[in-house]
PDB file of C-alpha atoms in Angstrom:
ATOM      1  CA  ASP H 493     179.858  53.856  74.331  1.00  0.00           C
ATOM      2  CA  GLN H 494     182.269  52.665  75.791  1.00  0.00           C
ATOM      3  CA  GLN H 495     180.683  52.782  80.052  1.00  0.00           C
ATOM      4  CA  VAL H 496     180.776  49.164  80.963  1.00  0.00           C
ATOM      5  CA  LYS H 497     183.421  47.369  79.967  1.00  0.00           C
ATOM      6  CA  GLN H 498     184.234  43.421  80.000  1.00  0.00           C
ATOM      7  CA  ASN H 499     187.544  42.512  78.572  1.00  0.00           C
ATOM      8  CA  SER H 500     187.072  38.641  78.823  1.00  0.00           C
ATOM      9  CA  PRO H 501     185.149  37.916  75.697  1.00  0.00           C
ATOM     10  CA  SER H 502     185.753  34.488  77.405  1.00  0.00           C
ATOM     11  CA  LEU H 503     186.422  32.062  81.129  1.00  0.00           C
ATOM     12  CA  SER H 504     186.693  28.862  81.480  1.00  0.00           C
ATOM     13  CA  VAL H 505     186.831  27.368  84.967  1.00  0.00           C
ATOM     14  CA  GLN H 506     187.436  22.965  86.066  1.00  0.00           C
ATOM     15  CA  GLU H 507     184.114  22.787  87.876  1.00  0.00           C
ATOM     16  CA  GLY H 508     184.199  23.313  92.273  1.00  0.00           C
ATOM     17  CA  ARG H 509     186.595  25.488  91.108  1.00  0.00           C
ATOM     18  CA  ILE H 510     185.562  29.662  91.614  1.00  0.00           C
ATOM     19  CA  SER H 511     184.417  31.589  88.998  1.00  0.00           C
ATOM     20  CA  ILE H 512     185.616  36.079  88.895  1.00  0.00           C
ATOM     21  CA  LEU H 513     183.613  37.978  86.182  1.00  0.00           C
ATOM     22  CA  ASN H 514     184.782  41.555  86.029  1.00  0.00           C
ATOM     23  CA  CYS H 515     183.774  44.319  85.054  1.00  0.00           C
ATOM     24  CA  ASP H 516     184.928  48.095  84.541  1.00  0.00           C
ATOM     25  CA  TYR H 517     183.269  51.500  84.537  1.00  0.00           C
ATOM     26  CA  THR H 518     184.066  54.997  83.735  1.00  0.00           C
ATOM     27  CA  ASN H 519     180.693  56.600  84.399  1.00  0.00           C
ATOM     28  CA  SER H 520     181.033  57.848  87.952  1.00  0.00           C
ATOM     29  CA  MET H 521     177.625  58.894  88.274  1.00  0.00           C
ATOM     30  CA  PHE H 522     176.432  54.597  87.889  1.00  0.00           C
ATOM     31  CA  ASP H 523     175.210  54.299  91.370  1.00  0.00           C
ATOM     32  CA  TYR H 524     174.184  50.434  90.820  1.00  0.00           C
ATOM     33  CA  PHE H 525     175.030  47.785  88.817  1.00  0.00           C
ATOM     34  CA  LEU H 526     173.028  43.766  88.294  1.00  0.00           C
ATOM     35  CA  TRP H 527     175.141  40.966  86.385  1.00  0.00           C
ATOM     36  CA  TYR H 528     171.825  39.327  84.584  1.00  0.00           C
ATOM     37  CA  LYS H 529     172.782  35.100  83.073  1.00  0.00           C
ATOM     38  CA  LYS H 530     172.193  34.880  79.165  1.00  0.00           C
ATOM     39  CA  TYR H 531     171.401  31.219  78.120  1.00  0.00           C
ATOM     40  CA  PRO H 532     171.201  31.188  73.996  1.00  0.00           C
ATOM     41  CA  ALA H 533     168.204  32.154  72.711  1.00  0.00           C
ATOM     42  CA  GLU H 534     166.400  33.430  76.277  1.00  0.00           C
ATOM     43  CA  GLY H 535     166.506  36.469  77.573  1.00  0.00           C
ATOM     44  CA  PRO H 536     168.429  38.271  80.597  1.00  0.00           C
ATOM     45  CA  THR H 537     168.268  36.643  84.661  1.00  0.00           C
ATOM     46  CA  PHE H 538     168.505  38.594  87.392  1.00  0.00           C
ATOM     47  CA  LEU H 539     171.675  37.192  89.217  1.00  0.00           C
ATOM     48  CA  ILE H 540     172.462  39.123  91.635  1.00  0.00           C
ATOM     49  CA  SER H 541     173.214  43.602  92.360  1.00  0.00           C
ATOM     50  CA  ILE H 542     174.992  45.912  93.930  1.00  0.00           C
ATOM     51  CA  SER H 543     173.591  49.518  95.316  1.00  0.00           C
ATOM     52  CA  SER H 544     176.994  52.155  95.252  1.00  0.00           C
ATOM     53  CA  ILE H 545     176.585  52.109  98.973  1.00  0.00           C
ATOM     54  CA  LYS H 546     178.071  49.369  99.194  1.00  0.00           C
ATOM     55  CA  ASP H 547     181.318  46.639  98.402  1.00  0.00           C
ATOM     56  CA  LYS H 548     179.183  43.506  98.977  1.00  0.00           C
ATOM     57  CA  ASN H 549     176.603  41.808  98.350  1.00  0.00           C
ATOM     58  CA  GLU H 550     176.275  37.540  98.970  1.00  0.00           C
ATOM     59  CA  ASP H 551     173.619  35.459  97.618  1.00  0.00           C
ATOM     60  CA  GLY H 552     174.183  31.820  98.261  1.00  0.00           C
ATOM     61  CA  ARG H 553     177.376  31.324  95.414  1.00  0.00           C
ATOM     62  CA  PHE H 554     177.384  34.348  93.727  1.00  0.00           C
ATOM     63  CA  THR H 555     178.692  37.209  95.388  1.00  0.00           C
ATOM     64  CA  VAL H 556     179.356  40.987  93.955  1.00  0.00           C
ATOM     65  CA  PHE H 557     182.406  42.790  94.721  1.00  0.00           C
ATOM     66  CA  LEU H 558     182.277  47.054  94.458  1.00  0.00           C
ATOM     67  CA  ASN H 559     185.504  48.775  94.169  1.00  0.00           C
ATOM     68  CA  LYS H 560     184.085  52.758  93.448  1.00  0.00           C
ATOM     69  CA  SER H 561     187.184  53.803  93.594  1.00  0.00           C
ATOM     70  CA  ALA H 562     188.494  52.375  90.662  1.00  0.00           C
ATOM     71  CA  LYS H 563     185.385  51.634  89.097  1.00  0.00           C
ATOM     72  CA  HIS H 564     185.551  48.183  88.849  1.00  0.00           C
ATOM     73  CA  LEU H 565     183.168  45.225  90.451  1.00  0.00           C
ATOM     74  CA  SER H 566     183.690  40.879  89.402  1.00  0.00           C
ATOM     75  CA  LEU H 567     181.028  38.556  90.216  1.00  0.00           C
ATOM     76  CA  HIS H 568     182.669  35.558  92.401  1.00  0.00           C
ATOM     77  CA  ILE H 569     180.192  32.266  91.486  1.00  0.00           C
ATOM     78  CA  VAL H 570     181.748  29.860  94.436  1.00  0.00           C
ATOM     79  CA  PRO H 571     182.287  27.280  93.667  1.00  0.00           C
ATOM     80  CA  SER H 572     181.147  26.560  89.720  1.00  0.00           C
ATOM     81  CA  GLN H 573     178.309  24.010  88.593  1.00  0.00           C
ATOM     82  CA  PRO H 574     178.879  22.861  84.978  1.00  0.00           C
ATOM     83  CA  GLY H 575     175.192  24.750  84.614  1.00  0.00           C
ATOM     84  CA  ASP H 576     175.997  28.406  85.335  1.00  0.00           C
ATOM     85  CA  SER H 577     177.927  28.001  81.365  1.00  0.00           C
ATOM     86  CA  ALA H 578     176.499  31.460  80.159  1.00  0.00           C
ATOM     87  CA  VAL H 579     177.194  34.808  78.581  1.00  0.00           C
ATOM     88  CA  TYR H 580     177.233  37.320  81.827  1.00  0.00           C
ATOM     89  CA  PHE H 581     176.393  40.786  81.539  1.00  0.00           C
ATOM     90  CA  CYS H 582     177.166  43.383  84.151  1.00  0.00           C
ATOM     91  CA  ALA H 583     175.380  46.085  83.772  1.00  0.00           C
ATOM     92  CA  ALA H 584     175.006  49.317  85.346  1.00  0.00           C
ATOM     93  CA  SER H 585     172.326  52.318  86.015  1.00  0.00           C
ATOM     94  CA  SER H 586     171.672  55.785  87.472  1.00  0.00           C
ATOM     95  CA  ILE H 587     169.330  58.170  88.429  1.00  0.00           C
ATOM     96  CA  GLN H 588     169.687  60.498  86.699  1.00  0.00           C
ATOM     97  CA  GLY H 589     169.604  58.263  83.187  1.00  0.00           C
ATOM     98  CA  ALA H 590     166.169  57.269  84.307  1.00  0.00           C
ATOM     99  CA  GLN H 591     167.031  53.581  85.236  1.00  0.00           C
ATOM    100  CA  LYS H 592     168.464  52.611  82.068  1.00  0.00           C
ATOM    101  CA  LEU H 593     170.710  49.505  82.142  1.00  0.00           C
ATOM    102  CA  VAL H 594     174.068  49.933  80.270  1.00  0.00           C
ATOM    103  CA  PHE H 595     175.269  46.984  79.625  1.00  0.00           C
ATOM    104  CA  GLY H 596     178.951  45.714  78.671  1.00  0.00           C
ATOM    105  CA  GLN H 597     179.520  42.947  76.286  1.00  0.00           C
ATOM    106  CA  GLY H 598     179.448  39.784  77.839  1.00  0.00           C
ATOM    107  CA  THR H 599     181.459  36.868  78.868  1.00  0.00           C
ATOM    108  CA  ARG H 600     181.466  33.404  78.027  1.00  0.00           C
ATOM    109  CA  LEU H 601     181.937  31.590  80.755  1.00  0.00           C
ATOM    110  CA  THR H 602     182.445  27.542  80.413  1.00  0.00           C
ATOM    111  CA  ILE H 603     182.281  25.440  82.983  1.00  0.00           C
ATOM    112  CA  ASN H 604     184.230  22.050  82.582  1.00  0.00           C
ATOM    113  CA  PRO H 605     183.272  19.072  84.263  1.00  0.00           C
TER     114      PRO H 605
ATOM    115  CA  GLU Z 699     157.342  32.843  89.889  1.00  0.00           C
ATOM    116  CA  PRO Z 700     156.214  35.364  87.795  1.00  0.00           C
ATOM    117  CA  GLU Z 701     157.858  36.360  84.572  1.00  0.00           C
ATOM    118  CA  VAL Z 702     157.900  39.067  81.498  1.00  0.00           C
ATOM    119  CA  THR Z 703     156.606  37.209  78.616  1.00  0.00           C
ATOM    120  CA  GLN Z 704     156.909  38.206  75.160  1.00  0.00           C
ATOM    121  CA  THR Z 705     155.003  36.708  71.388  1.00  0.00           C
ATOM    122  CA  PRO Z 706     155.984  36.015  68.988  1.00  0.00           C
ATOM    123  CA  SER Z 707     159.155  34.643  69.703  1.00  0.00           C
ATOM    124  CA  HIS Z 708     160.488  34.824  66.238  1.00  0.00           C
ATOM    125  CA  GLN Z 709     159.253  37.663  63.629  1.00  0.00           C
ATOM    126  CA  VAL Z 710     160.105  38.064  60.080  1.00  0.00           C
ATOM    127  CA  THR Z 711     159.561  40.935  58.149  1.00  0.00           C
ATOM    128  CA  GLN Z 712     160.350  42.347  54.583  1.00  0.00           C
ATOM    129  CA  MET Z 713     161.842  46.126  54.833  1.00  0.00           C
ATOM    130  CA  GLY Z 714     159.494  48.461  54.964  1.00  0.00           C
ATOM    131  CA  GLN Z 715     157.083  46.683  56.268  1.00  0.00           C
ATOM    132  CA  GLU Z 716     155.637  47.297  60.531  1.00  0.00           C
ATOM    133  CA  VAL Z 717     156.211  45.566  62.898  1.00  0.00           C
ATOM    134  CA  ILE Z 718     154.609  45.567  66.572  1.00  0.00           C
ATOM    135  CA  LEU Z 719     155.751  43.516  68.730  1.00  0.00           C
ATOM    136  CA  ARG Z 720     154.341  42.331  72.636  1.00  0.00           C
ATOM    137  CA  CYS Z 721     154.890  42.001  75.833  1.00  0.00           C
ATOM    138  CA  VAL Z 722     152.919  41.125  78.531  1.00  0.00           C
ATOM    139  CA  PRO Z 723     155.356  42.428  81.982  1.00  0.00           C
ATOM    140  CA  ILE Z 724     154.653  41.042  85.406  1.00  0.00           C
ATOM    141  CA  SER Z 725     151.609  42.173  86.681  1.00  0.00           C
ATOM    142  CA  ASN Z 726     152.386  44.472  89.500  1.00  0.00           C
ATOM    143  CA  HIS Z 727     155.293  46.490  87.851  1.00  0.00           C
ATOM    144  CA  LEU Z 728     155.117  49.775  87.207  1.00  0.00           C
ATOM    145  CA  TYR Z 729     158.344  51.014  84.668  1.00  0.00           C
ATOM    146  CA  PHE Z 730     158.645  49.284  81.412  1.00  0.00           C
ATOM    147  CA  TYR Z 731     161.534  49.546  79.484  1.00  0.00           C
ATOM    148  CA  TRP Z 732     163.105  48.266  75.929  1.00  0.00           C
ATOM    149  CA  TYR Z 733     166.244  46.271  74.646  1.00  0.00           C
ATOM    150  CA  ARG Z 734     167.399  44.833  71.543  1.00  0.00           C
ATOM    151  CA  GLN Z 735     170.659  43.297  70.686  1.00  0.00           C
ATOM    152  CA  ILE Z 736     172.181  43.032  67.699  1.00  0.00           C
ATOM    153  CA  LEU Z 737     174.054  39.793  66.797  1.00  0.00           C
ATOM    154  CA  GLY Z 738     177.078  40.334  68.172  1.00  0.00           C
ATOM    155  CA  GLN Z 739     176.687  43.540  69.853  1.00  0.00           C
ATOM    156  CA  LYS Z 740     175.538  44.595  73.221  1.00  0.00           C
ATOM    157  CA  VAL Z 741     172.375  45.114  74.745  1.00  0.00           C
ATOM    158  CA  GLU Z 742     171.250  48.080  74.351  1.00  0.00           C
ATOM    159  CA  PHE Z 743     168.557  50.575  75.729  1.00  0.00           C
ATOM    160  CA  LEU Z 744     165.606  51.955  72.959  1.00  0.00           C
ATOM    161  CA  VAL Z 745     162.564  53.394  75.569  1.00  0.00           C
ATOM    162  CA  SER Z 746     161.549  53.426  79.824  1.00  0.00           C
ATOM    163  CA  PHE Z 747     158.235  53.790  79.584  1.00  0.00           C
ATOM    164  CA  TYR Z 748     156.537  55.310  83.269  1.00  0.00           C
ATOM    165  CA  ASN Z 749     152.978  56.248  84.292  1.00  0.00           C
ATOM    166  CA  ASN Z 750     151.711  56.131  80.517  1.00  0.00           C
ATOM    167  CA  GLU Z 751     154.453  57.841  79.621  1.00  0.00           C
ATOM    168  CA  ILE Z 752     158.152  58.075  77.709  1.00  0.00           C
ATOM    169  CA  SER Z 753     160.407  58.746  80.832  1.00  0.00           C
ATOM    170  CA  GLU Z 754     163.476  58.325  78.997  1.00  0.00           C
ATOM    171  CA  LYS Z 755     164.667  57.230  75.008  1.00  0.00           C
ATOM    172  CA  SER Z 756     168.288  56.296  73.414  1.00  0.00           C
ATOM    173  CA  GLU Z 757     168.970  57.723  69.945  1.00  0.00           C
ATOM    174  CA  ILE Z 758     168.324  54.308  68.166  1.00  0.00           C
ATOM    175  CA  PHE Z 759     164.178  55.010  69.421  1.00  0.00           C
ATOM    176  CA  ASP Z 760     164.144  57.528  66.710  1.00  0.00           C
ATOM    177  CA  ASP Z 761     160.512  58.310  64.711  1.00  0.00           C
ATOM    178  CA  GLN Z 762     159.786  55.092  63.110  1.00  0.00           C
ATOM    179  CA  PHE Z 763     159.750  53.823  66.887  1.00  0.00           C
ATOM    180  CA  SER Z 764     156.748  54.216  69.170  1.00  0.00           C
ATOM    181  CA  VAL Z 765     155.366  52.207  72.643  1.00  0.00           C
ATOM    182  CA  GLU Z 766     152.240  52.103  73.492  1.00  0.00           C
ATOM    183  CA  ARG Z 767     150.377  50.394  76.433  1.00  0.00           C
ATOM    184  CA  PRO Z 768     146.871  49.452  74.843  1.00  0.00           C
ATOM    185  CA  ASP Z 769     145.877  48.212  78.123  1.00  0.00           C
ATOM    186  CA  GLY Z 770     146.443  47.277  81.296  1.00  0.00           C
ATOM    187  CA  SER Z 771     148.334  44.237  80.302  1.00  0.00           C
ATOM    188  CA  ASN Z 772     150.471  44.796  77.186  1.00  0.00           C
ATOM    189  CA  PHE Z 773     153.158  46.683  76.513  1.00  0.00           C
ATOM    190  CA  THR Z 774     153.952  47.404  72.858  1.00  0.00           C
ATOM    191  CA  LEU Z 775     157.253  48.444  70.669  1.00  0.00           C
ATOM    192  CA  LYS Z 776     155.945  49.735  66.967  1.00  0.00           C
ATOM    193  CA  ILE Z 777     158.819  49.827  64.112  1.00  0.00           C
ATOM    194  CA  ARG Z 778     156.688  51.618  61.001  1.00  0.00           C
ATOM    195  CA  SER Z 779     158.712  50.976  58.303  1.00  0.00           C
ATOM    196  CA  THR Z 780     161.774  48.396  59.314  1.00  0.00           C
ATOM    197  CA  LYS Z 781     165.199  49.105  57.542  1.00  0.00           C
ATOM    198  CA  LEU Z 782     167.866  45.270  57.619  1.00  0.00           C
ATOM    199  CA  GLU Z 783     169.555  47.479  60.116  1.00  0.00           C
ATOM    200  CA  ASP Z 784     166.831  46.788  62.538  1.00  0.00           C
ATOM    201  CA  SER Z 785     167.009  42.905  62.394  1.00  0.00           C
ATOM    202  CA  ALA Z 786     168.061  41.655  65.667  1.00  0.00           C
ATOM    203  CA  MET Z 787     166.699  40.432  68.813  1.00  0.00           C
ATOM    204  CA  TYR Z 788     163.766  42.772  70.799  1.00  0.00           C
ATOM    205  CA  PHE Z 789     164.171  42.409  74.620  1.00  0.00           C
ATOM    206  CA  CYS Z 790     161.293  43.837  76.875  1.00  0.00           C
ATOM    207  CA  ALA Z 791     161.164  44.610  80.276  1.00  0.00           C
ATOM    208  CA  SER Z 792     159.875  45.684  83.505  1.00  0.00           C
ATOM    209  CA  SER Z 793     161.142  46.630  86.945  1.00  0.00           C
ATOM    210  CA  PRO Z 794     158.434  47.191  89.921  1.00  0.00           C
ATOM    211  CA  GLN Z 795     158.913  50.840  90.991  1.00  0.00           C
ATOM    212  CA  GLY Z 796     158.596  54.071  90.046  1.00  0.00           C
ATOM    213  CA  PRO Z 797     162.063  56.395  89.286  1.00  0.00           C
ATOM    214  CA  ALA Z 798     163.151  56.977  92.528  1.00  0.00           C
ATOM    215  CA  SER Z 799     164.921  54.302  93.537  1.00  0.00           C
ATOM    216  CA  THR Z 800     167.532  51.549  91.831  1.00  0.00           C
ATOM    217  CA  ASP Z 801     165.530  49.266  90.687  1.00  0.00           C
ATOM    218  CA  THR Z 802     166.246  45.667  89.316  1.00  0.00           C
ATOM    219  CA  GLN Z 803     164.884  44.740  85.704  1.00  0.00           C
ATOM    220  CA  TYR Z 804     163.080  41.596  85.012  1.00  0.00           C
ATOM    221  CA  PHE Z 805     163.670  40.866  81.294  1.00  0.00           C
ATOM    222  CA  GLY Z 806     161.220  38.716  78.708  1.00  0.00           C
ATOM    223  CA  PRO Z 807     163.074  35.896  76.475  1.00  0.00           C
ATOM    224  CA  GLY Z 808     162.983  38.154  73.159  1.00  0.00           C
ATOM    225  CA  THR Z 809     161.230  38.978  69.636  1.00  0.00           C
ATOM    226  CA  ARG Z 810     164.121  37.906  67.206  1.00  0.00           C
ATOM    227  CA  LEU Z 811     162.854  39.750  63.948  1.00  0.00           C
ATOM    228  CA  THR Z 812     164.391  39.589  61.041  1.00  0.00           C
ATOM    229  CA  VAL Z 813     164.657  41.706  58.405  1.00  0.00           C
ATOM    230  CA  LEU Z 814     164.874  40.640  54.777  1.00  0.00           C
TER     231      LEU Z 814
END
């Protein structure tokens, strides 16, 4: 099941710079997209979401962009901080799917001091 | 801040044994879920539960699995006869509203199930 794909398994960014995490999806029925952050031995922590009626949502240092025509979304973190080092999961859901989340494989973000 | 809690944090069992994983969702939430993550793989949906019945289940959620909300606070996942391939992290999640809305799911810390 490759409906949601994060093609970069890892990303390394300098502290203070912008981190950009990417996610692609194939199912055009998805209408809600979320980013979760996960530390080892913890559950996914909700970060930010976006509905398919929008193309951008911003919350502090985190901004999610949605390009429906390309079936692509991205998470921007600026400025990146050492505490941002974690695995980031993109997830998608649809009303028809009774809100079950379909996850990507995750991208491990490392912020270097 | 309210959070989803799960017990135990780690469960070790013998193949063929029954296990019950427990979750306490956030108190005013209406929609409950179980997901699992096998080591090195994606987080996978197992089942969603709303209004005291299963709303949707995945292919993984076969007859060996069941869910229950035995009281007003707990939400459990039972695996009747565990197999080696059931070894995984099991995450419970809850969301505030019903199925008519797009809604954020909040996850618990997970239970690591090891089947020997």
